[in-house]
Amino acid sequence: MKKIFTISFFNCLTLILSAQSISFLQDQINYGIINKGADGKKVFTFTNTGNKPLIITNVKSSCDCSVPSWTKQPILPGKSGEITVVYDTKIIGNFSKTIEVFSNDTKTPRKLLKIKGEIK
């Protein structure tokens, strides 16, 4: 029994010490007030703060009016990647949208980002 506990302890310790971790420079972007038809492209920058490659498996928007794209290759420890969001600025009015990021981050496999602003 003691042997099983010791092996389990070291396995858990290995998982904790060899984790992927994602850290965003900012988790919300405010477009402010922009004109109809303006450039709706914004970029979220993130860094792999873990010690294993970080993989963004999917990024989803809360509506079809904002289209995300992201760094597809694994992000090595200490390196950065980007999630680009293009909002359709032909839609007049206030907006507040959520971008869901799915990764192999062991602590936070699902992260929510937000964009907001007003189109005039």
mmCIF file with all atom_site columns, C-alpha atoms in Angstrom:
data_model
loop_
_atom_site.group_PDB
_atom_site.id
_atom_site.type_symbol
_atom_site.label_atom_id
_atom_site.label_alt_id
_atom_site.label_comp_id
_atom_site.label_asym_id
_atom_site.label_entity_id
_atom_site.label_seq_id
_atom_site.pdbx_PDB_ins_code
_atom_site.Cartn_x
_atom_site.Cartn_y
_atom_site.Cartn_z
_atom_site.occupancy
_atom_site.B_iso_or_equiv
_atom_site.pdbx_formal_charge
_atom_site.auth_seq_id
_atom_site.auth_comp_id
_atom_site.auth_asym_id
_atom_site.auth_atom_id
_atom_site.pdbx_PDB_model_num
ATOM 1   C CA . MET A 1 1   ? 0.000   0.000  0.000   1.00 0.00 ? 1   MET A CA 1
ATOM 2   C CA . LYS A 1 2   ? 2.832   2.371  0.865   1.00 0.00 ? 2   LYS A CA 1
ATOM 3   C CA . LYS A 1 3   ? 4.453   1.652  -2.500  1.00 0.00 ? 3   LYS A CA 1
ATOM 4   C CA . ILE A 1 4   ? 1.220   2.477  -4.373  1.00 0.00 ? 4   ILE A CA 1
ATOM 5   C CA . PHE A 1 5   ? 0.873   5.739  -2.446  1.00 0.00 ? 5   PHE A CA 1
ATOM 6   C CA . THR A 1 6   ? 4.469   6.716  -3.220  1.00 0.00 ? 6   THR A CA 1
ATOM 7   C CA . ILE A 1 7   ? 4.055   5.985  -6.933  1.00 0.00 ? 7   ILE A CA 1
ATOM 8   C CA . SER A 1 8   ? 0.758   7.913  -7.039  1.00 0.00 ? 8   SER A CA 1
ATOM 9   C CA . PHE A 1 9   ? 2.346   10.859 -5.239  1.00 0.00 ? 9   PHE A CA 1
ATOM 10  C CA . PHE A 1 10  ? 5.223   11.087 -7.723  1.00 0.00 ? 10  PHE A CA 1
ATOM 11  C CA . ASN A 1 11  ? 2.854   10.750 -10.690 1.00 0.00 ? 11  ASN A CA 1
ATOM 12  C CA . CYS A 1 12  ? 0.770   13.657 -9.397  1.00 0.00 ? 12  CYS A CA 1
ATOM 13  C CA . LEU A 1 13  ? 3.880   15.699 -8.702  1.00 0.00 ? 13  LEU A CA 1
ATOM 14  C CA . THR A 1 14  ? 5.104   15.073 -12.253 1.00 0.00 ? 14  THR A CA 1
ATOM 15  C CA . LEU A 1 15  ? 1.782   16.293 -13.678 1.00 0.00 ? 15  LEU A CA 1
ATOM 16  C CA . ILE A 1 16  ? 1.896   19.447 -11.570 1.00 0.00 ? 16  ILE A CA 1
ATOM 17  C CA . LEU A 1 17  ? 5.506   20.241 -12.451 1.00 0.00 ? 17  LEU A CA 1
ATOM 18  C CA . SER A 1 18  ? 5.104   19.504 -16.155 1.00 0.00 ? 18  SER A CA 1
ATOM 19  C CA . ALA A 1 19  ? 2.023   21.561 -16.856 1.00 0.00 ? 19  ALA A CA 1
ATOM 20  C CA . GLN A 1 20  ? 1.100   23.803 -19.728 1.00 0.00 ? 20  GLN A CA 1
ATOM 21  C CA . SER A 1 21  ? -0.160  27.230 -18.739 1.00 0.00 ? 21  SER A CA 1
ATOM 22  C CA . ILE A 1 22  ? -1.582  30.086 -20.800 1.00 0.00 ? 22  ILE A CA 1
ATOM 23  C CA . SER A 1 23  ? -1.292  33.722 -19.802 1.00 0.00 ? 23  SER A CA 1
ATOM 24  C CA . PHE A 1 24  ? -3.016  36.500 -21.778 1.00 0.00 ? 24  PHE A CA 1
ATOM 25  C CA . LEU A 1 25  ? -1.636  40.030 -21.986 1.00 0.00 ? 25  LEU A CA 1
ATOM 26  C CA . GLN A 1 26  ? -5.281  41.156 -21.679 1.00 0.00 ? 26  GLN A CA 1
ATOM 27  C CA . ASP A 1 27  ? -8.538  39.228 -21.581 1.00 0.00 ? 27  ASP A CA 1
ATOM 28  C CA . GLN A 1 28  ? -10.775 42.054 -22.807 1.00 0.00 ? 28  GLN A CA 1
ATOM 29  C CA . ILE A 1 29  ? -10.430 44.461 -25.715 1.00 0.00 ? 29  ILE A CA 1
ATOM 30  C CA . ASN A 1 30  ? -12.519 47.611 -25.865 1.00 0.00 ? 30  ASN A CA 1
ATOM 31  C CA . TYR A 1 31  ? -12.863 48.908 -29.422 1.00 0.00 ? 31  TYR A CA 1
ATOM 32  C CA . GLY A 1 32  ? -14.286 52.143 -28.049 1.00 0.00 ? 32  GLY A CA 1
ATOM 33  C CA . ILE A 1 33  ? -16.486 54.111 -30.452 1.00 0.00 ? 33  ILE A CA 1
ATOM 34  C CA . ILE A 1 34  ? -15.639 53.354 -34.084 1.00 0.00 ? 34  ILE A CA 1
ATOM 35  C CA . ASN A 1 35  ? -17.234 54.217 -37.396 1.00 0.00 ? 35  ASN A CA 1
ATOM 36  C CA . LYS A 1 36  ? -19.351 51.857 -39.431 1.00 0.00 ? 36  LYS A CA 1
ATOM 37  C CA . GLY A 1 37  ? -17.116 49.943 -41.852 1.00 0.00 ? 37  GLY A CA 1
ATOM 38  C CA . ALA A 1 38  ? -13.913 50.575 -39.836 1.00 0.00 ? 38  ALA A CA 1
ATOM 39  C CA . ASP A 1 39  ? -11.274 47.890 -39.421 1.00 0.00 ? 39  ASP A CA 1
ATOM 40  C CA . GLY A 1 40  ? -12.682 45.394 -36.899 1.00 0.00 ? 40  GLY A CA 1
ATOM 41  C CA . LYS A 1 41  ? -9.485  43.400 -36.417 1.00 0.00 ? 41  LYS A CA 1
ATOM 42  C CA . LYS A 1 42  ? -8.034  43.065 -32.902 1.00 0.00 ? 42  LYS A CA 1
ATOM 43  C CA . VAL A 1 43  ? -5.382  40.716 -31.492 1.00 0.00 ? 43  VAL A CA 1
ATOM 44  C CA . PHE A 1 44  ? -5.157  38.937 -28.137 1.00 0.00 ? 44  PHE A CA 1
ATOM 45  C CA . THR A 1 45  ? -1.557  37.962 -27.332 1.00 0.00 ? 45  THR A CA 1
ATOM 46  C CA . PHE A 1 46  ? -0.821  35.044 -25.022 1.00 0.00 ? 46  PHE A CA 1
ATOM 47  C CA . THR A 1 47  ? 2.288   33.373 -23.612 1.00 0.00 ? 47  THR A CA 1
ATOM 48  C CA . ASN A 1 48  ? 2.961   29.794 -22.617 1.00 0.00 ? 48  ASN A CA 1
ATOM 49  C CA . THR A 1 49  ? 4.042   30.198 -18.985 1.00 0.00 ? 49  THR A CA 1
ATOM 50  C CA . GLY A 1 50  ? 4.315   26.437 -18.448 1.00 0.00 ? 50  GLY A CA 1
ATOM 51  C CA . ASN A 1 51  ? 7.155   24.081 -19.240 1.00 0.00 ? 51  ASN A CA 1
ATOM 52  C CA . LYS A 1 52  ? 5.476   21.928 -21.919 1.00 0.00 ? 52  LYS A CA 1
ATOM 53  C CA . PRO A 1 53  ? 4.176   22.898 -25.390 1.00 0.00 ? 53  PRO A CA 1
ATOM 54  C CA . LEU A 1 54  ? 0.813   24.677 -25.279 1.00 0.00 ? 54  LEU A CA 1
ATOM 55  C CA . ILE A 1 55  ? -1.778  23.802 -27.915 1.00 0.00 ? 55  ILE A CA 1
ATOM 56  C CA . ILE A 1 56  ? -4.836  25.915 -28.672 1.00 0.00 ? 56  ILE A CA 1
ATOM 57  C CA . THR A 1 57  ? -7.333  23.253 -29.747 1.00 0.00 ? 57  THR A CA 1
ATOM 58  C CA . ASN A 1 58  ? -10.247 25.537 -30.679 1.00 0.00 ? 58  ASN A CA 1
ATOM 59  C CA . VAL A 1 59  ? -11.496 29.119 -30.475 1.00 0.00 ? 59  VAL A CA 1
ATOM 60  C CA . LYS A 1 60  ? -15.222 29.923 -30.713 1.00 0.00 ? 60  LYS A CA 1
ATOM 61  C CA . SER A 1 61  ? -17.096 33.190 -30.920 1.00 0.00 ? 61  SER A CA 1
ATOM 62  C CA . SER A 1 62  ? -20.466 33.828 -29.287 1.00 0.00 ? 62  SER A CA 1
ATOM 63  C CA . CYS A 1 63  ? -21.836 34.982 -32.683 1.00 0.00 ? 63  CYS A CA 1
ATOM 64  C CA . ASP A 1 64  ? -21.130 34.948 -36.410 1.00 0.00 ? 64  ASP A CA 1
ATOM 65  C CA . CYS A 1 65  ? -20.387 38.694 -36.281 1.00 0.00 ? 65  CYS A CA 1
ATOM 66  C CA . SER A 1 66  ? -16.910 38.065 -34.825 1.00 0.00 ? 66  SER A CA 1
ATOM 67  C CA . VAL A 1 67  ? -14.579 35.609 -36.507 1.00 0.00 ? 67  VAL A CA 1
ATOM 68  C CA . PRO A 1 68  ? -11.547 34.273 -34.602 1.00 0.00 ? 68  PRO A CA 1
ATOM 69  C CA . SER A 1 69  ? -8.323  32.775 -35.942 1.00 0.00 ? 69  SER A CA 1
ATOM 70  C CA . TRP A 1 70  ? -5.342  31.596 -33.912 1.00 0.00 ? 70  TRP A CA 1
ATOM 71  C CA . THR A 1 71  ? -1.831  30.223 -33.830 1.00 0.00 ? 71  THR A CA 1
ATOM 72  C CA . LYS A 1 72  ? -2.256  26.552 -34.799 1.00 0.00 ? 72  LYS A CA 1
ATOM 73  C CA . GLN A 1 73  ? 1.223   25.176 -34.058 1.00 0.00 ? 73  GLN A CA 1
ATOM 74  C CA . PRO A 1 74  ? 2.232   24.270 -30.475 1.00 0.00 ? 74  PRO A CA 1
ATOM 75  C CA . ILE A 1 75  ? 3.589   27.204 -28.476 1.00 0.00 ? 75  ILE A CA 1
ATOM 76  C CA . LEU A 1 76  ? 6.829   26.298 -26.732 1.00 0.00 ? 76  LEU A CA 1
ATOM 77  C CA . PRO A 1 77  ? 7.430   27.332 -23.105 1.00 0.00 ? 77  PRO A CA 1
ATOM 78  C CA . GLY A 1 78  ? 8.169   31.046 -22.821 1.00 0.00 ? 78  GLY A CA 1
ATOM 79  C CA . LYS A 1 79  ? 6.959   31.740 -26.370 1.00 0.00 ? 79  LYS A CA 1
ATOM 80  C CA . SER A 1 80  ? 3.879   33.683 -27.461 1.00 0.00 ? 80  SER A CA 1
ATOM 81  C CA . GLY A 1 81  ? 0.999   33.233 -29.858 1.00 0.00 ? 81  GLY A CA 1
ATOM 82  C CA . GLU A 1 82  ? -1.994  35.241 -31.058 1.00 0.00 ? 82  GLU A CA 1
ATOM 83  C CA . ILE A 1 83  ? -5.742  35.010 -31.326 1.00 0.00 ? 83  ILE A CA 1
ATOM 84  C CA . THR A 1 84  ? -7.071  37.435 -33.919 1.00 0.00 ? 84  THR A CA 1
ATOM 85  C CA . VAL A 1 85  ? -10.716 38.479 -33.839 1.00 0.00 ? 85  VAL A CA 1
ATOM 86  C CA . VAL A 1 86  ? -12.402 40.316 -36.694 1.00 0.00 ? 86  VAL A CA 1
ATOM 87  C CA . TYR A 1 87  ? -15.689 41.995 -35.743 1.00 0.00 ? 87  TYR A CA 1
ATOM 88  C CA . ASP A 1 88  ? -18.201 42.920 -38.462 1.00 0.00 ? 88  ASP A CA 1
ATOM 89  C CA . THR A 1 89  ? -18.287 46.722 -38.173 1.00 0.00 ? 89  THR A CA 1
ATOM 90  C CA . LYS A 1 90  ? -21.257 47.051 -40.540 1.00 0.00 ? 90  LYS A CA 1
ATOM 91  C CA . ILE A 1 91  ? -23.560 46.339 -37.584 1.00 0.00 ? 91  ILE A CA 1
ATOM 92  C CA . ILE A 1 92  ? -24.431 49.674 -35.928 1.00 0.00 ? 92  ILE A CA 1
ATOM 93  C CA . GLY A 1 93  ? -24.821 49.877 -32.142 1.00 0.00 ? 93  GLY A CA 1
ATOM 94  C CA . ASN A 1 94  ? -23.204 48.628 -28.955 1.00 0.00 ? 94  ASN A CA 1
ATOM 95  C CA . PHE A 1 95  ? -21.696 45.173 -28.863 1.00 0.00 ? 95  PHE A CA 1
ATOM 96  C CA . SER A 1 96  ? -20.243 42.859 -26.256 1.00 0.00 ? 96  SER A CA 1
ATOM 97  C CA . LYS A 1 97  ? -19.113 39.410 -27.410 1.00 0.00 ? 97  LYS A CA 1
ATOM 98  C CA . THR A 1 98  ? -17.342 36.457 -25.850 1.00 0.00 ? 98  THR A CA 1
ATOM 99  C CA . ILE A 1 99  ? -14.525 34.445 -27.386 1.00 0.00 ? 99  ILE A CA 1
ATOM 100 C CA . GLU A 1 100 ? -13.988 30.944 -25.929 1.00 0.00 ? 100 GLU A CA 1
ATOM 101 C CA . VAL A 1 101 ? -10.447 29.569 -26.041 1.00 0.00 ? 101 VAL A CA 1
ATOM 102 C CA . PHE A 1 102 ? -9.838  25.836 -25.564 1.00 0.00 ? 102 PHE A CA 1
ATOM 103 C CA . SER A 1 103 ? -6.317  24.557 -24.896 1.00 0.00 ? 103 SER A CA 1
ATOM 104 C CA . ASN A 1 104 ? -4.316  21.850 -23.200 1.00 0.00 ? 104 ASN A CA 1
ATOM 105 C CA . ASP A 1 105 ? -3.679  24.175 -20.226 1.00 0.00 ? 105 ASP A CA 1
ATOM 106 C CA . THR A 1 106 ? -3.961  21.841 -17.248 1.00 0.00 ? 106 THR A CA 1
ATOM 107 C CA . LYS A 1 107 ? -5.360  24.505 -14.879 1.00 0.00 ? 107 LYS A CA 1
ATOM 108 C CA . THR A 1 108 ? -7.617  26.469 -17.234 1.00 0.00 ? 108 THR A CA 1
ATOM 109 C CA . PRO A 1 109 ? -8.472  24.427 -20.347 1.00 0.00 ? 109 PRO A CA 1
ATOM 110 C CA . ARG A 1 110 ? -11.270 26.906 -21.227 1.00 0.00 ? 110 ARG A CA 1
ATOM 111 C CA . LYS A 1 111 ? -10.637 30.657 -21.095 1.00 0.00 ? 111 LYS A CA 1
ATOM 112 C CA . LEU A 1 112 ? -13.134 33.414 -21.910 1.00 0.00 ? 112 LEU A CA 1
ATOM 113 C CA . LEU A 1 113 ? -12.027 36.577 -23.701 1.00 0.00 ? 113 LEU A CA 1
ATOM 114 C CA . LYS A 1 114 ? -14.275 39.565 -24.390 1.00 0.00 ? 114 LYS A CA 1
ATOM 115 C CA . ILE A 1 115 ? -14.585 42.260 -27.007 1.00 0.00 ? 115 ILE A CA 1
ATOM 116 C CA . LYS A 1 116 ? -16.848 45.255 -26.720 1.00 0.00 ? 116 LYS A CA 1
ATOM 117 C CA . GLY A 1 117 ? -17.449 48.622 -28.284 1.00 0.00 ? 117 GLY A CA 1
ATOM 118 C CA . GLU A 1 118 ? -19.865 50.778 -30.220 1.00 0.00 ? 118 GLU A CA 1
ATOM 119 C CA . ILE A 1 119 ? -20.293 51.199 -33.968 1.00 0.00 ? 119 ILE A CA 1
ATOM 120 C CA . LYS A 1 120 ? -21.630 54.575 -35.176 1.00 0.00 ? 120 LYS A CA 1
#
